[in-house]
Short mmCIF file of C-alpha atoms in Angstrom, two decimals:
data_model
loop_
_atom_site.label_atom_id
_atom_site.label_comp_id
_atom_site.label_asym_id
_atom_site.label_seq_id
_atom_site.Cartn_x
_atom_site.Cartn_y
_atom_site.Cartn_z
CA MET A 8 103.29 79.72 85.22
CA SER A 9 105.12 83.49 83.60
CA SER A 10 104.59 85.97 86.95
CA ALA A 11 104.43 89.45 86.26
CA LEU A 12 105.26 92.18 89.33
CA GLN A 13 104.70 95.80 89.64
CA ILE A 14 105.31 97.85 92.57
CA ASP A 15 104.84 101.53 92.29
CA SER A 16 104.41 104.69 94.65
CA THR A 17 100.77 103.39 95.15
CA CYS A 18 99.74 100.44 94.55
CA LEU A 19 101.55 96.55 93.60
CA ARG A 20 99.87 94.13 90.83
CA THR A 21 100.56 91.05 89.73
CA LEU A 22 99.38 89.32 86.66
CA GLN A 23 100.03 85.35 86.39
CA ASN A 24 99.48 83.42 83.49
CA ASP A 25 98.85 79.26 84.11
CA SER A 26 99.36 76.24 81.95
CA SER A 27 96.07 76.70 80.28
CA HIS A 28 96.81 80.68 80.29
CA LYS A 29 94.36 81.66 81.80
CA LEU A 30 95.28 84.98 83.39
CA THR A 31 95.13 86.16 86.52
CA ARG A 32 95.63 89.57 88.01
CA ARG A 33 95.30 91.03 91.87
CA SER A 34 96.47 94.30 93.62
CA ILE A 35 96.35 95.84 96.77
CA GLU A 36 97.32 99.15 97.98
CA ALA A 37 100.37 100.16 99.26
CA LEU A 38 99.10 101.84 102.49
CA TYR A 39 98.58 101.01 106.10
CA THR A 40 97.68 102.59 109.54
CA ILE A 41 98.78 101.63 113.11
CA LEU A 42 95.81 101.50 115.84
CA GLU A 43 97.03 100.83 119.60
CA ASP A 44 97.73 97.11 120.78
CA ASN A 45 94.26 97.10 123.51
CA ILE A 46 92.15 94.50 123.40
CA GLU A 47 89.38 95.89 121.65
CA ASN A 48 91.13 96.79 118.84
CA ARG A 49 92.12 93.16 118.33
CA SER A 50 88.37 92.04 119.09
CA MET A 51 87.44 94.72 116.48
CA LEU A 52 90.10 93.83 113.63
CA HIS A 53 88.94 89.90 114.41
CA LYS A 54 85.36 91.16 113.89
CA ILE A 55 85.61 92.66 111.04
CA GLY A 56 88.52 89.93 109.60
CA VAL A 57 91.10 92.27 109.18
CA PRO A 58 94.46 91.07 109.09
CA PHE A 59 96.92 93.15 111.09
CA LEU A 60 100.86 92.94 112.44
CA ASN A 61 101.48 93.90 115.89
CA SER A 62 105.19 95.46 116.49
CA GLU A 63 106.25 97.43 119.95
CA GLU A 64 102.29 97.69 121.24
CA THR A 65 100.92 98.77 117.64
CA LEU A 66 98.91 96.83 115.67
CA ILE A 67 99.58 97.46 111.69
CA ILE A 68 96.76 97.17 109.29
CA PRO A 69 98.43 97.25 105.83
CA GLY A 70 97.16 97.67 102.07
CA GLY A 71 93.21 98.35 101.26
CA ASN A 72 91.46 97.65 105.10
CA ALA A 73 93.87 100.42 105.96
CA ALA A 74 91.34 103.25 104.57
CA GLN A 75 88.48 101.52 106.48
CA ILE A 76 90.45 101.29 109.26
CA SER A 77 91.48 105.06 109.44
CA ARG A 78 88.21 106.15 108.90
CA PHE A 79 86.40 104.52 111.08
CA SER A 80 88.95 104.86 113.66
CA ASN A 81 89.78 108.40 112.83
CA VAL A 82 93.99 108.02 112.65
CA PRO A 83 96.31 108.44 110.20
CA LEU A 84 97.14 107.08 107.20
CA TYR A 85 100.29 106.58 105.95
CA PRO A 86 102.37 105.38 102.50
CA LEU A 87 104.02 102.58 102.35
CA PHE A 88 106.76 104.33 100.08
CA ALA A 89 107.78 108.33 100.08
CA ASN A 90 108.96 110.14 96.65
CA GLY A 91 109.15 105.88 95.28
CA GLU A 92 111.70 104.75 98.37
CA LEU A 93 110.97 102.50 101.27
CA VAL A 94 112.48 103.09 104.88
CA LEU A 95 114.89 100.11 103.92
CA ASN A 96 116.16 100.30 107.64
CA ASP A 97 112.96 99.92 109.37
CA PRO A 98 111.94 96.76 110.03
CA VAL A 99 108.17 97.56 110.03
CA HIS A 100 108.62 98.80 106.39
CA ARG A 101 110.43 95.62 104.84
CA GLN A 102 107.87 93.18 106.94
CA LEU A 103 105.15 95.28 105.55
CA LEU A 104 106.52 94.94 102.40
CA SER A 105 106.98 91.33 102.60
CA THR A 106 103.04 90.72 103.57
CA LEU A 107 101.95 92.39 100.51
CA ILE A 108 103.88 90.60 97.58
CA GLN A 109 102.57 87.48 99.64
CA SER A 110 99.01 88.28 99.94
CA ILE A 111 98.80 88.70 95.70
CA LEU A 112 101.94 86.64 94.73
CA PRO A 113 101.04 82.97 95.88
CA LYS A 114 104.02 80.75 95.51
CA ALA A 115 105.03 79.38 92.73
CA ARG A 116 103.73 75.94 92.08
CA HIS A 117 107.02 74.04 89.95
CA SER A 118 110.49 75.28 89.84
CA GLY A 119 111.92 77.35 87.18
CA GLU A 120 108.83 79.58 86.86
CA TYR A 121 110.31 83.01 86.51
CA CYS A 122 108.64 86.36 88.35
CA ALA A 123 109.07 89.54 85.82
CA PHE A 124 108.91 92.57 89.06
CA ILE A 125 109.10 96.70 88.32
CA GLY A 126 110.01 98.20 91.21
CA PRO A 127 109.22 102.16 92.03
CA GLY A 128 112.52 104.97 92.15
CA ILE A 129 114.43 104.79 88.84
CA ASP A 130 117.67 102.60 89.17
CA PRO A 131 116.58 98.32 88.80
CA GLN A 132 120.04 98.12 91.07
CA SER A 133 118.06 99.46 93.82
CA PRO A 134 118.95 98.22 97.22
CA LEU A 135 115.01 98.69 96.98
CA ASN A 136 114.62 96.44 94.19
CA LYS A 137 116.70 93.74 95.38
CA LEU A 138 115.37 92.79 98.22
CA THR A 139 111.92 92.53 95.94
CA SER A 140 114.24 90.12 94.72
CA GLN A 141 114.71 88.33 97.82
CA LEU A 142 110.70 88.12 99.16
CA ILE A 143 109.91 87.12 95.08
CA ALA A 144 112.47 84.46 95.57
CA LEU A 145 111.00 83.13 99.03
CA GLN A 146 107.56 81.95 96.82
CA GLY A 147 109.51 79.74 94.74
CA PHE A 148 110.23 81.80 91.54
CA THR A 149 113.38 83.01 89.52
CA PRO A 150 113.19 86.90 89.69
CA PHE A 151 113.94 88.96 86.94
CA ALA A 152 113.80 92.10 87.81
CA THR A 153 112.83 95.08 84.10
CA THR A 154 112.14 97.78 83.27
CA ILE A 155 108.48 99.41 82.46
CA THR A 156 110.34 100.98 79.04
CA LEU A 157 110.84 97.84 78.14
CA ALA A 158 107.57 96.37 79.16
CA ALA A 159 105.46 98.95 77.90
CA ALA A 160 108.00 98.78 74.16
CA LEU A 161 105.68 94.97 74.45
CA ALA A 162 102.99 95.65 75.32
CA ALA A 163 102.41 98.53 73.79
CA PHE A 164 104.27 98.87 70.28
CA PRO A 165 102.02 96.18 67.65
CA ALA A 166 104.38 93.26 66.10
CA ALA A 167 103.76 95.00 63.16
CA THR A 168 107.19 97.51 64.44
CA ARG A 169 108.80 94.80 65.68
CA PHE A 170 108.36 96.35 69.10
CA SER A 171 109.98 99.23 68.02
CA GLY A 172 109.36 102.86 69.37
CA TYR A 173 109.81 105.43 71.98
CA VAL A 174 108.47 105.25 75.43
CA ILE A 175 107.60 107.72 77.86
CA TYR A 176 106.67 106.47 81.38
CA LEU A 177 105.87 110.18 83.64
CA GLY A 178 104.50 108.10 86.88
CA HIS A 179 103.38 108.75 90.34
CA SER A 180 107.03 109.16 91.96
CA HIS A 181 109.60 108.97 88.77
CA SER A 182 109.52 109.21 84.96
CA GLU A 183 111.39 106.99 82.07
CA ILE A 184 111.98 107.33 78.29
CA GLY A 185 113.30 104.74 76.44
CA LEU A 186 114.29 104.14 72.69
CA VAL A 187 113.42 100.12 72.03
CA HIS A 188 114.69 98.36 69.09
CA GLN A 189 113.14 94.62 68.55
CA SER A 190 112.72 94.19 71.67
CA ARG A 191 115.75 95.51 73.36
CA VAL A 192 116.31 98.67 75.04
CA VAL A 193 119.23 100.76 73.10
CA ALA A 194 119.23 103.86 75.94
CA ARG A 195 117.03 105.23 79.04
CA HIS A 196 116.90 107.94 80.78
CA SER A 197 115.17 107.99 84.16
CA VAL A 198 114.55 111.44 86.76
CA PRO A 199 113.02 110.88 90.32
CA PHE A 200 110.41 113.51 89.42
CA GLY A 201 106.62 112.42 89.01
CA SER A 202 103.21 113.77 89.19
CA GLU A 203 103.53 113.68 92.72
CA TRP A 204 107.14 116.46 92.65
CA MET A 205 104.58 118.49 89.59
CA ASP A 206 101.26 119.00 92.03
CA GLU A 207 103.34 119.78 95.13
CA GLN A 208 104.96 122.74 92.78
CA LEU A 209 101.34 123.58 90.98
CA ALA A 210 100.10 123.64 94.38
CA HIS A 211 102.89 126.01 95.76
CA SER A 212 102.50 128.24 92.79
CA TRP A 213 98.22 128.69 93.08
CA LYS A 214 99.61 129.11 97.03
CA MET A 215 96.91 126.24 97.41
CA PHE A 216 97.56 125.06 100.74
CA GLN A 217 95.29 123.19 103.73
CA ASN A 218 96.09 122.27 108.13
CA ASP A 219 97.21 118.94 108.57
CA SER A 220 95.35 116.62 111.76
CA GLU A 221 98.09 118.35 113.53
CA GLY A 222 97.64 122.00 112.87
CA LYS A 223 100.45 122.66 110.02
CA GLN A 224 99.95 123.49 107.28
CA ARG A 225 101.22 121.48 104.16
CA THR A 226 100.45 121.60 100.23
CA ASP A 227 96.87 120.45 98.90
CA SER A 228 98.56 118.52 95.95
CA LYS A 229 94.95 116.66 95.76
CA ARG A 230 93.06 119.70 94.58
CA ALA A 231 96.64 121.01 92.37
CA LYS A 232 96.23 117.72 90.48
CA ALA A 233 91.95 118.79 90.24
CA LYS A 234 93.02 121.48 88.51
CA ARG A 235 95.92 120.60 86.58
CA LEU A 236 92.73 117.79 84.70
CA SER A 237 90.21 120.04 84.63
CA PRO A 238 88.76 120.33 80.73
CA GLN A 239 90.20 124.60 81.02
CA THR A 240 94.21 123.34 81.99
CA SER A 241 95.80 122.54 78.81
CA LEU A 242 99.11 122.10 77.21
CA SER A 243 99.26 122.90 74.20
CA PRO A 244 102.00 124.97 72.80
CA TYR A 245 99.84 126.98 70.07
CA LEU A 246 98.57 128.52 73.00
CA SER A 247 98.35 132.84 73.11
CA HIS A 248 99.59 132.51 76.71
CA HIS A 249 102.43 130.60 78.16
CA SER A 250 100.64 129.25 81.53
CA VAL A 251 102.14 127.87 84.67
CA VAL A 252 101.51 123.68 83.95
CA THR A 253 103.33 124.07 80.45
CA SER A 254 106.25 126.11 82.79
CA TRP A 255 106.37 122.80 85.10
CA TYR A 256 105.76 120.17 82.49
CA GLU A 257 109.00 121.65 80.39
CA SER A 258 111.32 122.04 82.82
CA LEU A 259 110.60 117.99 83.43
CA LEU A 260 110.58 116.82 79.94
CA ASP A 261 113.75 119.30 79.96
CA SER A 262 115.27 117.08 83.00
CA LEU A 263 114.23 113.60 80.45
CA LEU A 264 115.55 115.03 76.82
CA ASP A 265 118.63 116.41 77.82
CA GLU A 266 120.20 113.20 79.23
CA PHE A 267 118.89 111.52 76.60
CA THR A 268 119.50 113.44 73.67
CA THR A 269 122.98 112.97 75.07
CA GLN A 270 123.23 108.73 75.02
CA LEU A 271 121.03 109.06 71.12
CA GLU A 272 124.38 111.25 70.14
CA ALA A 273 126.78 108.69 71.53
CA ILE A 274 125.51 106.05 68.91
CA GLN A 275 124.00 107.99 65.80
CA THR A 276 125.44 106.03 63.51
CA TYR A 277 122.98 103.17 64.87
CA ILE A 278 120.01 105.88 64.87
CA ALA A 279 120.51 106.96 61.24
CA THR A 280 119.50 102.83 60.57
CA LEU A 281 116.30 103.42 62.21
CA GLU A 282 113.27 104.24 59.94
CA LEU A 283 111.25 107.21 62.11
CA LEU A 284 109.28 105.44 64.72
CA PRO A 285 106.27 105.53 67.24
CA VAL A 286 106.14 107.19 70.54
CA ALA A 287 103.83 105.65 73.21
CA CYS A 288 103.08 107.92 76.56
CA LEU A 289 102.09 106.29 79.46
CA GLY A 290 101.39 107.99 83.24
CA ASP A 291 99.27 110.23 85.47
CA LEU A 292 100.83 113.65 83.33
CA ALA A 293 100.27 112.73 80.21
CA GLN A 294 96.96 112.55 80.75
CA THR A 295 96.63 116.81 80.69
CA ALA A 296 95.15 117.77 77.73
CA GLY A 297 97.34 118.74 75.14
CA PHE A 298 100.70 117.02 76.34
CA ASN A 299 100.85 115.24 73.01
CA GLU A 300 101.45 118.27 70.99
CA LEU A 301 103.85 120.01 73.56
CA LEU A 302 106.05 116.42 73.93
CA SER A 303 106.20 116.40 70.02
CA GLN A 304 107.43 120.23 70.28
CA ASN A 305 109.56 119.50 72.76
CA LEU A 306 111.58 116.05 70.82
CA VAL A 307 111.91 118.51 67.57
CA ASN A 308 113.37 121.02 69.49
CA HIS A 309 115.62 118.15 70.94
CA LYS A 310 116.26 116.76 67.83
CA ILE A 311 115.79 113.37 68.64
CA PRO A 312 113.63 111.32 65.39
CA PHE A 313 110.57 109.95 65.13
CA ASN A 314 107.32 109.18 63.47
CA GLN A 315 105.31 113.13 64.59
CA ASN A 316 101.61 111.35 62.95
CA GLU A 317 102.54 108.06 65.73
CA ILE A 318 102.52 109.97 69.83
CA ASN A 319 99.88 107.71 71.46
CA LEU A 320 98.41 108.03 74.80
CA VAL A 321 98.38 104.31 75.85
CA PRO A 322 95.48 104.02 77.64
CA ASP A 323 95.03 101.94 81.21
CA GLU A 324 98.27 102.54 81.62
CA PRO A 325 98.83 100.36 84.64
CA SER A 326 97.72 96.90 82.86
CA THR A 327 100.17 97.94 79.89
CA ILE A 328 102.88 97.62 81.70
CA THR A 329 102.45 94.71 83.51
CA ARG A 330 101.33 93.09 80.96
CA GLY A 331 103.94 93.67 79.14
CA ALA A 332 106.42 92.39 82.44
CA LEU A 333 104.29 89.38 82.00
CA VAL A 334 105.83 88.82 78.64
CA VAL A 335 109.51 89.73 80.08
CA ALA A 336 109.02 86.49 81.93
CA ALA A 337 107.89 84.25 79.68
CA MET A 338 110.56 85.24 77.72
CA GLU A 339 113.39 85.11 80.22
CA GLU A 340 111.23 81.40 81.04
CA GLU A 341 111.56 80.13 77.40
CA VAL A 342 115.43 80.66 77.22
CA ALA A 343 116.10 79.51 80.00
CA THR A 344 113.71 76.29 78.67
CA ARG A 345 115.65 75.83 76.10
CA ALA A 346 118.67 76.04 77.90
CA ALA A 347 118.19 73.33 79.63
#
């Protein structure tokens, strides 16, 4: 049975394929909240059947139950990841990650089962990915780190393209661009900027602030996101005015494309042998109206050869990425079986 685990800044997802080719999906939110460890709180959690961890006289509630308890008990709700990073020197955060993975990734049934995984952030060899690999191994799987670029290409590009094209992912905590040719990543570049960063910049620009539970003024990123996604906002470069949203998008695209262009120049002889390839766009930031037009103009300006008639926004991108990671796991499992 092949498995895939995708960890992003807001959610963990798994997809598993058993011997009868039945797919099983599971997910859990990357959230937690904290209650005081007393008889009343323990009794309440036991009564409603909510699991918890305990540490230093506190009760820690992970996953989707955390939001419910946060509202009911009027306590803060915390994200497990901040800017795509986990506080690795905090044993509670490490235990929370372990608990979340165990809750959606049952133990392997047989030896030799692979689990391809994608972690948040920009470095597949990061300490967080190494920890994730260890936690997957404890579930009995052979872990295999992959990237959004490869997973998205395998799921989004049809076989007729030989699984070749450009992948552009604008996620929550990071963004990346990659060129995949015949199921192989030829070039890839990522930056630690995504919708979390974008909406914070926009909130500052639009002076959208709110007071937190401690009375401190913070940017209202949720309101900025709603305005960014409203029908009145468009990134189209053909509009008569240049909006503040477009300016921030161009800053993000420049940070992606400048270095990526340099990578392509280093393999120009190879690039010249390729047909004009399609582009697959994924992520929350790709949902803003006019994004395809703005992206096309920026690719042209950076002299990146691509098929201008095939810039496709991939719907339901979380499922697409996890499905692609499952393909990676199946491929690695097949290679290992043949080698044996």
